[in-house]
């Protein structure tokens, strides 16, 4: 029989949850660096685990997964977060409950996206040229544009 995990750190997750998957490397890094482990509770297909989550988040402040709970500090983190924030949470230090990780750095776009970018740039430029032409033509037909304040001084 395997050793029972009685960690004070709890992770509530859903099997198909992308944000939960995003946190797996962060959890692994924390384990390697500190030796801390998490007890894991799948909540989308296990009603007992869902009820436990609801007891720890009774107001549904987080309202979803991943949800991490520290039984020692009685504090929590909602959603994917940065490694530094997650480590502070796990060690019972000051942390943010809602601190999303930064967006991924711009990855190289597939080549087919270059065609779309060129098309969108052409459409934008053509539209700007047409708008400028209409503005120029309207200005010539109507003489000089009235000052903005003149429009509101009718009958004054």
XYZ file of C-alpha atoms in Angstrom:
156
model
C 0.000 0.000 0.000
C 1.176 3.508 -0.830
C 1.735 6.159 1.797
C -1.343 8.332 2.428
C -0.819 11.965 1.434
C -1.873 14.049 4.435
C -0.501 17.333 3.161
C -1.938 20.559 4.525
C -2.123 21.861 0.950
C -5.236 20.992 -1.068
C -5.800 21.283 -4.805
C -9.274 21.209 -6.313
C -9.301 20.676 -10.070
C -11.348 19.500 -13.039
C -10.053 16.839 -15.389
C -10.561 18.900 -18.564
C -9.660 22.247 -16.946
C -7.003 24.109 -18.985
C -6.056 26.412 -16.091
C -5.572 23.365 -13.861
C -3.228 21.861 -16.450
C -1.355 25.183 -16.630
C -0.637 24.893 -12.888
C 0.875 21.390 -13.044
C 4.436 22.592 -13.835
C 4.139 25.220 -11.084
C 3.065 22.564 -8.560
C 5.909 20.295 -9.690
C 8.455 23.115 -9.377
C 7.206 23.870 -5.854
C 7.524 20.195 -4.910
C 11.080 19.992 -6.276
C 12.153 23.228 -4.593
C 10.429 22.872 -1.201
C 9.289 19.258 -0.883
C 5.685 20.429 -0.398
C 2.970 18.285 -1.911
C -0.750 18.693 -2.491
C -3.722 16.474 -1.816
C -5.695 16.502 -5.041
C -9.504 16.514 -5.338
C -11.237 16.205 -8.708
C -14.551 18.108 -8.431
C -16.250 17.876 -11.829
C -17.023 14.171 -11.549
C -16.861 13.612 -7.781
C -19.700 15.068 -5.699
C -17.959 14.420 -2.354
C -14.956 16.445 -3.495
C -17.258 19.182 -4.797
C -18.986 19.408 -1.402
C -15.580 19.742 0.302
C -14.676 22.571 -2.072
C -17.996 24.277 -1.302
C -17.289 24.055 2.449
C -13.889 25.718 1.949
C -15.294 28.354 -0.438
C -18.817 28.789 1.000
C -19.526 32.141 -0.660
C -18.253 30.804 -4.006
C -15.772 33.669 -4.033
C -13.553 31.722 -6.385
C -16.415 29.919 -8.040
C -14.294 27.492 -10.005
C -11.084 25.568 -10.401
C -8.264 25.410 -9.860
C -8.769 26.272 -6.211
C -5.915 25.817 -3.755
C -6.391 25.747 0.033
C -3.793 25.874 2.799
C -5.183 24.190 5.934
C -2.450 25.679 8.152
C -2.998 29.310 7.177
C -6.682 28.814 6.264
C -6.053 30.836 3.126
C -6.517 30.134 -0.564
C -5.614 30.972 -4.148
C -8.117 31.012 -6.978
C -7.131 30.104 -10.522
C -3.773 29.852 -12.213
C -1.162 32.164 -10.707
C 2.527 33.041 -10.778
C 5.112 30.756 -9.228
C 6.199 33.409 -6.700
C 2.637 34.025 -5.534
C 1.928 30.291 -5.388
C 5.059 29.599 -3.340
C 4.181 32.383 -0.873
C 0.697 30.895 -0.506
C 2.048 27.380 0.085
C 4.524 28.631 2.706
C 1.773 30.557 4.509
C 3.190 33.955 3.587
C 1.441 37.030 2.219
C 0.079 36.447 -1.272
C -2.653 37.521 -3.672
C -5.747 35.329 -3.884
C -6.413 36.371 -7.488
C -3.190 36.955 -9.410
C -3.228 35.521 -12.918
C 0.062 34.609 -14.536
C 1.338 36.907 -17.252
C 0.172 36.089 -20.769
C 2.541 33.852 -22.717
C 5.212 35.657 -24.690
C 4.343 36.136 -28.313
C 4.989 32.834 -29.918
C 5.978 32.627 -33.538
C 2.829 32.877 -35.605
C 2.102 30.214 -38.179
C 2.941 31.320 -41.718
C -0.683 31.371 -42.817
C -1.274 34.190 -40.295
C 1.105 36.411 -42.285
C -1.355 36.305 -45.201
C -4.181 37.483 -42.922
C -2.057 40.231 -41.378
C -1.197 41.543 -44.837
C -4.863 41.417 -45.856
C -6.006 43.248 -42.707
C -3.303 45.892 -43.142
C -4.399 46.440 -46.768
C -8.086 46.723 -45.759
C -7.221 49.177 -42.990
C -5.069 51.338 -45.271
C -7.656 51.317 -48.080
C -10.372 52.324 -45.611
C -8.265 55.139 -44.199
C -7.567 56.452 -47.709
C -11.295 56.382 -48.634
C -12.198 58.152 -45.391
C -9.567 60.852 -45.980
C -10.788 61.347 -49.557
C -14.419 61.741 -48.420
C -13.348 64.149 -45.685
C -11.389 66.237 -48.194
C -14.336 66.254 -50.666
C -16.846 67.182 -47.962
C -14.644 70.020 -46.779
C -14.387 71.424 -50.336
C -18.174 71.214 -50.918
C -19.151 72.818 -47.616
C -16.401 75.394 -47.346
C -14.489 75.516 -44.124
C -15.861 73.429 -41.287
C -17.567 75.450 -38.569
C -15.797 75.623 -35.284
C -17.053 73.092 -32.757
C -18.453 75.786 -30.474
C -20.340 77.436 -33.353
C -22.534 74.353 -33.669
C -23.919 74.918 -30.169
C -24.543 78.666 -30.496
C -27.604 78.591 -32.743
C -29.840 81.559 -32.153
C -27.477 82.977 -29.533
